mmJSON file of the N, C-alpha and C atoms, coordinates in Angstrom:
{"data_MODEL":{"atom_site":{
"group_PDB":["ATOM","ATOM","ATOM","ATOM","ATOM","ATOM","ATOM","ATOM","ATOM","ATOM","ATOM","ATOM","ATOM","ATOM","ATOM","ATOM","ATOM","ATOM","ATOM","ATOM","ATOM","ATOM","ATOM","ATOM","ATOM","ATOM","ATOM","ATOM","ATOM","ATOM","ATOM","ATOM","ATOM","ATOM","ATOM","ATOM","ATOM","ATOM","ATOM","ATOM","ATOM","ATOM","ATOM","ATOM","ATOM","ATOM","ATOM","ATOM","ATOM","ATOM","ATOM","ATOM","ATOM","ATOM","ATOM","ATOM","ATOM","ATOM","ATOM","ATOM","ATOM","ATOM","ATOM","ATOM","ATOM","ATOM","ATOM","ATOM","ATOM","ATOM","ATOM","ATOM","ATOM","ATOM","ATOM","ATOM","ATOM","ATOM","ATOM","ATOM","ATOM","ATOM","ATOM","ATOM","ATOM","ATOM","ATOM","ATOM","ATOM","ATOM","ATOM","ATOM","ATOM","ATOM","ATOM","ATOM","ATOM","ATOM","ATOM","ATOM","ATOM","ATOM","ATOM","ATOM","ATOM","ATOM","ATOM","ATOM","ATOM","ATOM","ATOM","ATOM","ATOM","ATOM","ATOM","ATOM","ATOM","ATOM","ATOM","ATOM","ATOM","ATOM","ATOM","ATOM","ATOM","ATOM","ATOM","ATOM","ATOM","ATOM","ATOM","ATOM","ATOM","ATOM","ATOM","ATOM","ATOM","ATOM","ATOM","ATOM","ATOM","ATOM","ATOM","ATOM","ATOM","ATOM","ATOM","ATOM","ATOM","ATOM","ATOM","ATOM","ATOM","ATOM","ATOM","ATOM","ATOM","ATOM","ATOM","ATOM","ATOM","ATOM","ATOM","ATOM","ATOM","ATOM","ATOM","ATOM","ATOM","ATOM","ATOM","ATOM","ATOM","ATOM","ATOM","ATOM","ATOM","ATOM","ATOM","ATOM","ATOM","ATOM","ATOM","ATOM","ATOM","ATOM","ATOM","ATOM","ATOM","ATOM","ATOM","ATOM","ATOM","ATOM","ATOM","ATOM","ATOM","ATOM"],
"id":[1,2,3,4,5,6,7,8,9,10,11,12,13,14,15,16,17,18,19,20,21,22,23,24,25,26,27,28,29,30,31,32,33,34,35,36,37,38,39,40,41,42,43,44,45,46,47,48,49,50,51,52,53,54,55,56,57,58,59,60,61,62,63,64,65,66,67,68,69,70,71,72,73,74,75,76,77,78,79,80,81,82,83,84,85,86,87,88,89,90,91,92,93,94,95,96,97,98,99,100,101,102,103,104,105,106,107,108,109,110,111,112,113,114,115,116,117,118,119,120,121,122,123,124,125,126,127,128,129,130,131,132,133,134,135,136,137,138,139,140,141,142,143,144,145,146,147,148,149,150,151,152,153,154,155,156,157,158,159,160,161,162,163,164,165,166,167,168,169,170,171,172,173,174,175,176,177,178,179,180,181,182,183,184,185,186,187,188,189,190,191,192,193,194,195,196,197,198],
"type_symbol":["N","C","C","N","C","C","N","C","C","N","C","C","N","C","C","N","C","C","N","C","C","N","C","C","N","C","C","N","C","C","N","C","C","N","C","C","N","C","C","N","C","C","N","C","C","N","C","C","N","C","C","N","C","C","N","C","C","N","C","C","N","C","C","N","C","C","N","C","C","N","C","C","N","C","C","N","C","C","N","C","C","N","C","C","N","C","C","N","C","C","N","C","C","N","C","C","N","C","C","N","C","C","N","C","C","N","C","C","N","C","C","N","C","C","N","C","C","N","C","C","N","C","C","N","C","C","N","C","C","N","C","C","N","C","C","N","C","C","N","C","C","N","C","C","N","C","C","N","C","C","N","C","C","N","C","C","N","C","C","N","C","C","N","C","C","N","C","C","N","C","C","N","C","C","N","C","C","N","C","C","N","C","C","N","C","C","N","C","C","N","C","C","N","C","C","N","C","C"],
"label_atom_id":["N","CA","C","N","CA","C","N","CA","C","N","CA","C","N","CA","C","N","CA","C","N","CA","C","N","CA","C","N","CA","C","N","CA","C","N","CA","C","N","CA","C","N","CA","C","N","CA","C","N","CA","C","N","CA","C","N","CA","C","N","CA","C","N","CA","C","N","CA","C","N","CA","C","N","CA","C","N","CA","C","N","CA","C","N","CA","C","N","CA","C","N","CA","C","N","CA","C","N","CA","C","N","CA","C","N","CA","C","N","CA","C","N","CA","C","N","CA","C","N","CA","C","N","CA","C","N","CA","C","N","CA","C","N","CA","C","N","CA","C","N","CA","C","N","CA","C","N","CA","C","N","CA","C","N","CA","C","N","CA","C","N","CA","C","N","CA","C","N","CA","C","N","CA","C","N","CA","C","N","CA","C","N","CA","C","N","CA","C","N","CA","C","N","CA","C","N","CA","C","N","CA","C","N","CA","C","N","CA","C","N","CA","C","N","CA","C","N","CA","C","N","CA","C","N","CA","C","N","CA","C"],
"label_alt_id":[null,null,null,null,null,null,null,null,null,null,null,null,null,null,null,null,null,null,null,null,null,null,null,null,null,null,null,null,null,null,null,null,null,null,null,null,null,null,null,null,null,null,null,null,null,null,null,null,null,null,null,null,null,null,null,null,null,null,null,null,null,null,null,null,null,null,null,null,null,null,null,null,null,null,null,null,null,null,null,null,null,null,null,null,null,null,null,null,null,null,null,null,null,null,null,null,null,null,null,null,null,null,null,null,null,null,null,null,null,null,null,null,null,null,null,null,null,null,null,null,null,null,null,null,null,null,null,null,null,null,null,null,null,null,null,null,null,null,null,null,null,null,null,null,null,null,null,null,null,null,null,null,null,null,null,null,null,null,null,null,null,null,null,null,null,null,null,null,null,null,null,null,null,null,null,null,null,null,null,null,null,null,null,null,null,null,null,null,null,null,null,null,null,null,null,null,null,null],
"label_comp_id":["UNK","UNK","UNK","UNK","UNK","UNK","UNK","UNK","UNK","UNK","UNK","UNK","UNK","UNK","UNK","UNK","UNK","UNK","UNK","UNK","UNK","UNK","UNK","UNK","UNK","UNK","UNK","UNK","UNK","UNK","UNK","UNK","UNK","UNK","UNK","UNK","UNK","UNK","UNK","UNK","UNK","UNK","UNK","UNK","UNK","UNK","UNK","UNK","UNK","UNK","UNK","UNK","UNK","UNK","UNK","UNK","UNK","UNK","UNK","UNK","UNK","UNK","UNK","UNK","UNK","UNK","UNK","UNK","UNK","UNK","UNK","UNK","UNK","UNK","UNK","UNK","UNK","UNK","UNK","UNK","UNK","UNK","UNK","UNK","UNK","UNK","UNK","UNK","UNK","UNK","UNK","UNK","UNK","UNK","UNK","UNK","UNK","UNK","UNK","UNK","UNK","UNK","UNK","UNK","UNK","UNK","UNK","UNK","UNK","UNK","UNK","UNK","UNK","UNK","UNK","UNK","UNK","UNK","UNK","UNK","UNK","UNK","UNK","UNK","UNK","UNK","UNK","UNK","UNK","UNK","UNK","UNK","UNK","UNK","UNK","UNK","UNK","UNK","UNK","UNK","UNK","UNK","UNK","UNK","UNK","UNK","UNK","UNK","UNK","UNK","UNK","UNK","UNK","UNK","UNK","UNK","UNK","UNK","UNK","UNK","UNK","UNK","UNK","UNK","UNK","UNK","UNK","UNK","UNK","UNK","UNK","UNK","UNK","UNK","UNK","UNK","UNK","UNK","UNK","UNK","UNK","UNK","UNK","UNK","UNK","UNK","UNK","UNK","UNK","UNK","UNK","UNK","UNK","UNK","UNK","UNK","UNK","UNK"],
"label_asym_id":["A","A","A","A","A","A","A","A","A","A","A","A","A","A","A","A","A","A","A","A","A","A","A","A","A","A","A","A","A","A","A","A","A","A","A","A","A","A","A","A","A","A","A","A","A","A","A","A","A","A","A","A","A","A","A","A","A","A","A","A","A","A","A","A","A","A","A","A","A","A","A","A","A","A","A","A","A","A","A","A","A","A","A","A","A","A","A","A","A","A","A","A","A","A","A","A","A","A","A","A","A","A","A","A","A","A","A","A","A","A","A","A","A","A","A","A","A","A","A","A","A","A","A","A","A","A","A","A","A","A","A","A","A","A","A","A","A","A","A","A","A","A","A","A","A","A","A","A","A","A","A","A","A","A","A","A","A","A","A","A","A","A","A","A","A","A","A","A","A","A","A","A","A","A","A","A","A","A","A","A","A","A","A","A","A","A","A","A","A","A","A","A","A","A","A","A","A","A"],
"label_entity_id":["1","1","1","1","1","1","1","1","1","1","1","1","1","1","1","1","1","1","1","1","1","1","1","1","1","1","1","1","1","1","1","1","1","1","1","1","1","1","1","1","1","1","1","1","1","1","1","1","1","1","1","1","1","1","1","1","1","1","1","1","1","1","1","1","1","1","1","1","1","1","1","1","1","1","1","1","1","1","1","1","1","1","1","1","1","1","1","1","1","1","1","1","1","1","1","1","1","1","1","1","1","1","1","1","1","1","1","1","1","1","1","1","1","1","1","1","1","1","1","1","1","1","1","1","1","1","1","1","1","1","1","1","1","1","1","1","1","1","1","1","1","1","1","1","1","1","1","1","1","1","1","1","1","1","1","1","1","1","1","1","1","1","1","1","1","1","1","1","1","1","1","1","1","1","1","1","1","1","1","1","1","1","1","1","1","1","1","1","1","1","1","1","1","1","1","1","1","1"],
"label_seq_id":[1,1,1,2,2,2,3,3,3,4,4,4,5,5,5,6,6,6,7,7,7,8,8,8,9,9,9,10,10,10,11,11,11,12,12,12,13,13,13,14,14,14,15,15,15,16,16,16,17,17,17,18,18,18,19,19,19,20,20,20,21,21,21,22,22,22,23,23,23,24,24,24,25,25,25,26,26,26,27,27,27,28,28,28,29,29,29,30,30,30,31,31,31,32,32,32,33,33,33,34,34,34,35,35,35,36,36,36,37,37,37,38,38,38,39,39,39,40,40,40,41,41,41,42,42,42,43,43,43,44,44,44,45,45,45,46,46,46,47,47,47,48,48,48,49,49,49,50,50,50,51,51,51,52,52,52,53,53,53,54,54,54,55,55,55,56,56,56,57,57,57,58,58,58,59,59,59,60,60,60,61,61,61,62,62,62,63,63,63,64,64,64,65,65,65,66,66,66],
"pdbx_PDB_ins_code":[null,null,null,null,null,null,null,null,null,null,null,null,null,null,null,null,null,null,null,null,null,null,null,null,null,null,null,null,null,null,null,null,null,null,null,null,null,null,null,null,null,null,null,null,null,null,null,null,null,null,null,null,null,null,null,null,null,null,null,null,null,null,null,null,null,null,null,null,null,null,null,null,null,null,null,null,null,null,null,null,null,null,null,null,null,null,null,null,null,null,null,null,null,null,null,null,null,null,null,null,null,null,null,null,null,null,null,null,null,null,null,null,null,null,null,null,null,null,null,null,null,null,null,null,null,null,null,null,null,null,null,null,null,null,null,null,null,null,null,null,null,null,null,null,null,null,null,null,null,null,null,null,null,null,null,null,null,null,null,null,null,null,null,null,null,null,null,null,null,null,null,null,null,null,null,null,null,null,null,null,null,null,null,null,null,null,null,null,null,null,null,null,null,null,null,null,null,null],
"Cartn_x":[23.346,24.649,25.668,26.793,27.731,27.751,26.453,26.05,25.355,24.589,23.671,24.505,25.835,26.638,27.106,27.428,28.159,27.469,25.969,25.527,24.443,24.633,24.149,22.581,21.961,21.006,20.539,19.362,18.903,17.71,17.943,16.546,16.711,15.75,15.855,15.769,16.841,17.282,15.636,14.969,13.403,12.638,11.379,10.119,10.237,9.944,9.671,8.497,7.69,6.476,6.477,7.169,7.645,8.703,10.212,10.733,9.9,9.155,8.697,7.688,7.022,5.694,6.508,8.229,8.425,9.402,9.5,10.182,10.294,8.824,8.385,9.384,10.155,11.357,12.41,12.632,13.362,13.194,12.018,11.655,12.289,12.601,13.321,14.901,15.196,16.691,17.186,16.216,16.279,16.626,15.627,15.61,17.002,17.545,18.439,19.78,19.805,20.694,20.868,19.882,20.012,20.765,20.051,20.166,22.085,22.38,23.763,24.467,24.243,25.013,25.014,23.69,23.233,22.78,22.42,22.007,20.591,19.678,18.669,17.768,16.609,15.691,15.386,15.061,14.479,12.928,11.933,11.127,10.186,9.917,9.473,9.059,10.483,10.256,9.714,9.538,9.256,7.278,7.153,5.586,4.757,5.549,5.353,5.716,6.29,6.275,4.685,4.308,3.006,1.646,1.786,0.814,0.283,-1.174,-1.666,-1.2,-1.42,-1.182,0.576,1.387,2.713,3.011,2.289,2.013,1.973,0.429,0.098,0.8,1.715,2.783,3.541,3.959,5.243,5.374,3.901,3.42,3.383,2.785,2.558,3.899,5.13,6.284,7.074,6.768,7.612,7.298,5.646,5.024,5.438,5.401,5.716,7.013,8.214,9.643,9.66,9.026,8.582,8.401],
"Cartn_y":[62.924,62.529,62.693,61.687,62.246,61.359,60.497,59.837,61.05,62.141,62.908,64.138,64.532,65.428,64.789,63.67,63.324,63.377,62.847,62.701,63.719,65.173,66.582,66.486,65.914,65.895,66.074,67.088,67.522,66.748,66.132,65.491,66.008,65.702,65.968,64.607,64.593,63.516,62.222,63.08,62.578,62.627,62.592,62.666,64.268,64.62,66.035,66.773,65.879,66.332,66.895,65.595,66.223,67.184,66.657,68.329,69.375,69.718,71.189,71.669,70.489,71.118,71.968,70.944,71.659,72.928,73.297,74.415,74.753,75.106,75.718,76.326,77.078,78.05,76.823,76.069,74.939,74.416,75.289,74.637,75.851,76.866,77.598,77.713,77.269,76.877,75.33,74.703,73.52,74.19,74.912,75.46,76.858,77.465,78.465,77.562,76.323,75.182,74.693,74.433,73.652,74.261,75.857,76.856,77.266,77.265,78.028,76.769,75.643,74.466,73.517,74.387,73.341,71.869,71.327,70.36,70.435,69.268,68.609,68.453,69.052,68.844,67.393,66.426,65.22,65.593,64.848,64.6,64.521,63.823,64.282,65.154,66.03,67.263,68.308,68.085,69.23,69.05,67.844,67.141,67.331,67.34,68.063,69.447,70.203,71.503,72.146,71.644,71.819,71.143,70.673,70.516,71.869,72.237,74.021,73.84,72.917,72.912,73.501,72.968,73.308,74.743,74.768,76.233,77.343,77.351,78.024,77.903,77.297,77.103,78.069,78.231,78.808,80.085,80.437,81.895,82.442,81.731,82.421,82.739,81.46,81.809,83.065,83.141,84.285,85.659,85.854,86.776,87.183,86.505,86.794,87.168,86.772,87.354,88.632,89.157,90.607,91.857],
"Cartn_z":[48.126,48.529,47.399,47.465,46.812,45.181,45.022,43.971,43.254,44.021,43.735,43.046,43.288,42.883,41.941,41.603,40.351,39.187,39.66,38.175,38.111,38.934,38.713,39.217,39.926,40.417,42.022,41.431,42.817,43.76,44.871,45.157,46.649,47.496,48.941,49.541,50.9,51.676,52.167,52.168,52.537,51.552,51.836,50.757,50.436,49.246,48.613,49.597,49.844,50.413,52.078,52.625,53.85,54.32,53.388,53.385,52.989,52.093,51.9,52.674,53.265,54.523,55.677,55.547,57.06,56.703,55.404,55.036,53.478,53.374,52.247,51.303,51.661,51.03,50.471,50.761,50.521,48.771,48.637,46.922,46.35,46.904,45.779,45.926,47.031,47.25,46.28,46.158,44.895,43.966,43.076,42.145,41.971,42.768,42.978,42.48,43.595,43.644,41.826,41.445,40.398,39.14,38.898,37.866,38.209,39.245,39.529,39.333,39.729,39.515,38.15,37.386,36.308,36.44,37.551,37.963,37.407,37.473,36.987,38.11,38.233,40.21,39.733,40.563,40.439,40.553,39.731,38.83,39.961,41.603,42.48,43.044,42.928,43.562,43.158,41.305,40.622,40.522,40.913,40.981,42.644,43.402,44.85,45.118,44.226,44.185,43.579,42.477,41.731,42.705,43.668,44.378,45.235,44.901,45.231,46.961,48.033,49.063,49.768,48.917,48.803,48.49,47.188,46.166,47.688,47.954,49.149,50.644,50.827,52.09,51.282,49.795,49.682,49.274,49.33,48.954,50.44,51.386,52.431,53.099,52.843,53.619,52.928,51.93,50.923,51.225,51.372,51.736,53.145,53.818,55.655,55.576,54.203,54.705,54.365,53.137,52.975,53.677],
"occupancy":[1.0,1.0,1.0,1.0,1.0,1.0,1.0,1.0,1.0,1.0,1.0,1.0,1.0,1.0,1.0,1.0,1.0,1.0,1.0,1.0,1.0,1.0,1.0,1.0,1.0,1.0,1.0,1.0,1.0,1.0,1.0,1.0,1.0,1.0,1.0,1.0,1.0,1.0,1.0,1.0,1.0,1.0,1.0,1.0,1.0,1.0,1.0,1.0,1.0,1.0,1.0,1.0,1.0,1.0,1.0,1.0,1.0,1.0,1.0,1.0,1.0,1.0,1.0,1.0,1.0,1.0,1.0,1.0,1.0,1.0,1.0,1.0,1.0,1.0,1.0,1.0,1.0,1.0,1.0,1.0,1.0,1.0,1.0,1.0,1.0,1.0,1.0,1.0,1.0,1.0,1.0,1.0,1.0,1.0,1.0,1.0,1.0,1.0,1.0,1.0,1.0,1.0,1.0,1.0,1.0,1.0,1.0,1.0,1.0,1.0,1.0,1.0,1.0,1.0,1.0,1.0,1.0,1.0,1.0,1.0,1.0,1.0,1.0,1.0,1.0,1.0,1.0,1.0,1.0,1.0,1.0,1.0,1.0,1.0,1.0,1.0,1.0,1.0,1.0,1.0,1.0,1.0,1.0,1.0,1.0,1.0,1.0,1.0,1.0,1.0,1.0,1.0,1.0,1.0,1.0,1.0,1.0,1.0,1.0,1.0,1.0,1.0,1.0,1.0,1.0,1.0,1.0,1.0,1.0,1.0,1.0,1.0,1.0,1.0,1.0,1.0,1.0,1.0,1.0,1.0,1.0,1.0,1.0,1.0,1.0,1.0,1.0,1.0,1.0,1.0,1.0,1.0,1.0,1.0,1.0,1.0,1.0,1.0],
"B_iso_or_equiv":[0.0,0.0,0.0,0.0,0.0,0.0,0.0,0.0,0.0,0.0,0.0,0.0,0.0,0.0,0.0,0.0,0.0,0.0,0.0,0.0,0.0,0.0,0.0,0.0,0.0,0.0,0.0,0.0,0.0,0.0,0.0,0.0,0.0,0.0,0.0,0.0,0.0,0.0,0.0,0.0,0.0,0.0,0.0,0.0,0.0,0.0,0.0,0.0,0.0,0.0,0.0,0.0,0.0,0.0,0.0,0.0,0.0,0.0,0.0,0.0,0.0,0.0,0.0,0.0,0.0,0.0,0.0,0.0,0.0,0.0,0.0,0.0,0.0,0.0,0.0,0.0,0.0,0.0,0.0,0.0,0.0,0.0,0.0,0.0,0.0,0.0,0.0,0.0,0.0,0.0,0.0,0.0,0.0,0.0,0.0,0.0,0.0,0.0,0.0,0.0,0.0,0.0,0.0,0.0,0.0,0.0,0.0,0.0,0.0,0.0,0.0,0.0,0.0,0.0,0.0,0.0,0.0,0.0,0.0,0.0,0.0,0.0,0.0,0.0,0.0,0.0,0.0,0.0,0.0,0.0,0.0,0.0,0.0,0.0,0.0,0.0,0.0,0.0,0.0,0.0,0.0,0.0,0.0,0.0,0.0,0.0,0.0,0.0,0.0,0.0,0.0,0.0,0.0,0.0,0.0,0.0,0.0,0.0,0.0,0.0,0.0,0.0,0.0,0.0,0.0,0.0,0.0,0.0,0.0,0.0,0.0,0.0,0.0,0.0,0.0,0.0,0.0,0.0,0.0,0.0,0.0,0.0,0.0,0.0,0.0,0.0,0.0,0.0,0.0,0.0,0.0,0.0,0.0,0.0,0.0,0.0,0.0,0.0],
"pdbx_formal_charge":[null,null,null,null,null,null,null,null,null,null,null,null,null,null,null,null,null,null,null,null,null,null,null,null,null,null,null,null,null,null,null,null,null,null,null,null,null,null,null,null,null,null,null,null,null,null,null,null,null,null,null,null,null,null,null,null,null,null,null,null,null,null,null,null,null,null,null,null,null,null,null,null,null,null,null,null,null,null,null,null,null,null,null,null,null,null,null,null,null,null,null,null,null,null,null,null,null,null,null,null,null,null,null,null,null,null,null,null,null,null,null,null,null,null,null,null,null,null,null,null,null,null,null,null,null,null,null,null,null,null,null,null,null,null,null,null,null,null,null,null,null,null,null,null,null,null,null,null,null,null,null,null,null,null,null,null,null,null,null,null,null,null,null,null,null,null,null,null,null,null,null,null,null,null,null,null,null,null,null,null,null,null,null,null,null,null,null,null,null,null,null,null,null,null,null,null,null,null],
"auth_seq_id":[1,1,1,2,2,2,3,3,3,4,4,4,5,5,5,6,6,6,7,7,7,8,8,8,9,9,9,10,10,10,11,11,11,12,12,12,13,13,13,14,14,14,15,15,15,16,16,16,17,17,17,18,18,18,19,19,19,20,20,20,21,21,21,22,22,22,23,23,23,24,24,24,25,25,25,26,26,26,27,27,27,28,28,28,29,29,29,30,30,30,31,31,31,32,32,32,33,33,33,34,34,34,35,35,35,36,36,36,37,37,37,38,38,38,39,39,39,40,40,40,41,41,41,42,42,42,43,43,43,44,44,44,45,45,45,46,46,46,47,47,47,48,48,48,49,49,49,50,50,50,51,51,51,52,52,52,53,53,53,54,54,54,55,55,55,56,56,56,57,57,57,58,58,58,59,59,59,60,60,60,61,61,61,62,62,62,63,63,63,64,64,64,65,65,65,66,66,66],
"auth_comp_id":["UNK","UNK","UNK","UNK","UNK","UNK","UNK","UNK","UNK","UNK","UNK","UNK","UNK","UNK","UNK","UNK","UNK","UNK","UNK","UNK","UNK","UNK","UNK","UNK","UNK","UNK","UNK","UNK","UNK","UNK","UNK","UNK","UNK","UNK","UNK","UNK","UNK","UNK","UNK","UNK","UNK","UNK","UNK","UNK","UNK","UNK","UNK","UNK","UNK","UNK","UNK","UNK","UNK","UNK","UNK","UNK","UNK","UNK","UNK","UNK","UNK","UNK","UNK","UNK","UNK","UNK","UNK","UNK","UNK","UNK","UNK","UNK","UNK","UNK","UNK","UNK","UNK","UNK","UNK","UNK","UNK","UNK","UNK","UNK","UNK","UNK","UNK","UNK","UNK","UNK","UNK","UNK","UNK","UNK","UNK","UNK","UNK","UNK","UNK","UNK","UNK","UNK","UNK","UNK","UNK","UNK","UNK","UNK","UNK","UNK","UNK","UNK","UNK","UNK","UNK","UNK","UNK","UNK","UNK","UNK","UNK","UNK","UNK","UNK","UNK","UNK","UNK","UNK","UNK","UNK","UNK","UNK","UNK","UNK","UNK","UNK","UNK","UNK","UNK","UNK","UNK","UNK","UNK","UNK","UNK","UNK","UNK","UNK","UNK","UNK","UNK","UNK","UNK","UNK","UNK","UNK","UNK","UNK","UNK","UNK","UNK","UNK","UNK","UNK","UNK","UNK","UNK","UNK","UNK","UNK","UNK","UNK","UNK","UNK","UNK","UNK","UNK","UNK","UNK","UNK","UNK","UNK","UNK","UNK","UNK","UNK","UNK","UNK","UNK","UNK","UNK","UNK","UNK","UNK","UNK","UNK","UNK","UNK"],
"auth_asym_id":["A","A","A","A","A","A","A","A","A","A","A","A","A","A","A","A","A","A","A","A","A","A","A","A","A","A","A","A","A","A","A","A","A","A","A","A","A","A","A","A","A","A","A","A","A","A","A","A","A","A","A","A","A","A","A","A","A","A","A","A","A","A","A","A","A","A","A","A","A","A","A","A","A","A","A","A","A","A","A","A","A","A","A","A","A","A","A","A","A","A","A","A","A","A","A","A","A","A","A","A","A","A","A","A","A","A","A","A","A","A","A","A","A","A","A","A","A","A","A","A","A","A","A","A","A","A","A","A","A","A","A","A","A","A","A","A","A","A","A","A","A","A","A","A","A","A","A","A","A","A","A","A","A","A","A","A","A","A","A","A","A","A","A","A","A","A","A","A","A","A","A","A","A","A","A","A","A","A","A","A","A","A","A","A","A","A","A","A","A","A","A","A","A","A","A","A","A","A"],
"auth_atom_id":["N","CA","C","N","CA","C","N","CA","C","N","CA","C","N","CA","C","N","CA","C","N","CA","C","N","CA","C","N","CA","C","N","CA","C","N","CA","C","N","CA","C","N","CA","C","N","CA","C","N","CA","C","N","CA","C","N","CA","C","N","CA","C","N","CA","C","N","CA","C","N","CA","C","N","CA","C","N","CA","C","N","CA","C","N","CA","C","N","CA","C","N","CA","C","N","CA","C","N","CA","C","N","CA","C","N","CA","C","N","CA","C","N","CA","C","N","CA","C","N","CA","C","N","CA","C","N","CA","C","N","CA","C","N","CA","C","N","CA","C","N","CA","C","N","CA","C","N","CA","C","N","CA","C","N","CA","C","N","CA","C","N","CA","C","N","CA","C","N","CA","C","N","CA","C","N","CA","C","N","CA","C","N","CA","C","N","CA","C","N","CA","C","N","CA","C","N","CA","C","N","CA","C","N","CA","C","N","CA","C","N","CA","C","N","CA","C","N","CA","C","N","CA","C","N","CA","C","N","CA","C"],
"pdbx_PDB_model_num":[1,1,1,1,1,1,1,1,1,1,1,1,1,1,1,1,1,1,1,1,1,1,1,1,1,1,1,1,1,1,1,1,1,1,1,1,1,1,1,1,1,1,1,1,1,1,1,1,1,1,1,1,1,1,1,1,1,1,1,1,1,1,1,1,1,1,1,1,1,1,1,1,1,1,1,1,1,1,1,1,1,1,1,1,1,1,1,1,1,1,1,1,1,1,1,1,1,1,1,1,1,1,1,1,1,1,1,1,1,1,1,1,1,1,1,1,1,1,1,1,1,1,1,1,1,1,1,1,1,1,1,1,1,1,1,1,1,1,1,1,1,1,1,1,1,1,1,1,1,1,1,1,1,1,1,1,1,1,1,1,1,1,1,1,1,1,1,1,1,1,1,1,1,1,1,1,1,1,1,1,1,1,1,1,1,1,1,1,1,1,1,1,1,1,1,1,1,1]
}}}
């Protein structure tokens, strides 16, 4: 929200875990988000990104846009 823009941080509206099951690609739109804005990902998201289950959702969705 608009607490989340002020003090440059990226988190997702829900759990890290459940946004990215339901849209894998969503972890690199964080990361796209963060680098162009200079924002900071929250510490969650960067710990539910490193989970291999996530890992492998976000390989397979990347691969299929190919």
């Amino acid at each position: 929200g608009i607490e989340d823009l002020k003090s440059g941080r990226i988190r997702t509206p829900l759990d890290p875990k459940t946004t990215f099951e339901d849209d894998p690609l969503r972890i690199l739109r964080c990361v796209r988000f963060a680098s162009r804005l200079g924002f900071d990902v929250d510490e969650s998201i960067s710990i539910t990104a490193k989970e291999p289950e996530i890992q492998a959702s976000l390989l397979l969705s990347v691969m299929s846009a190919s």
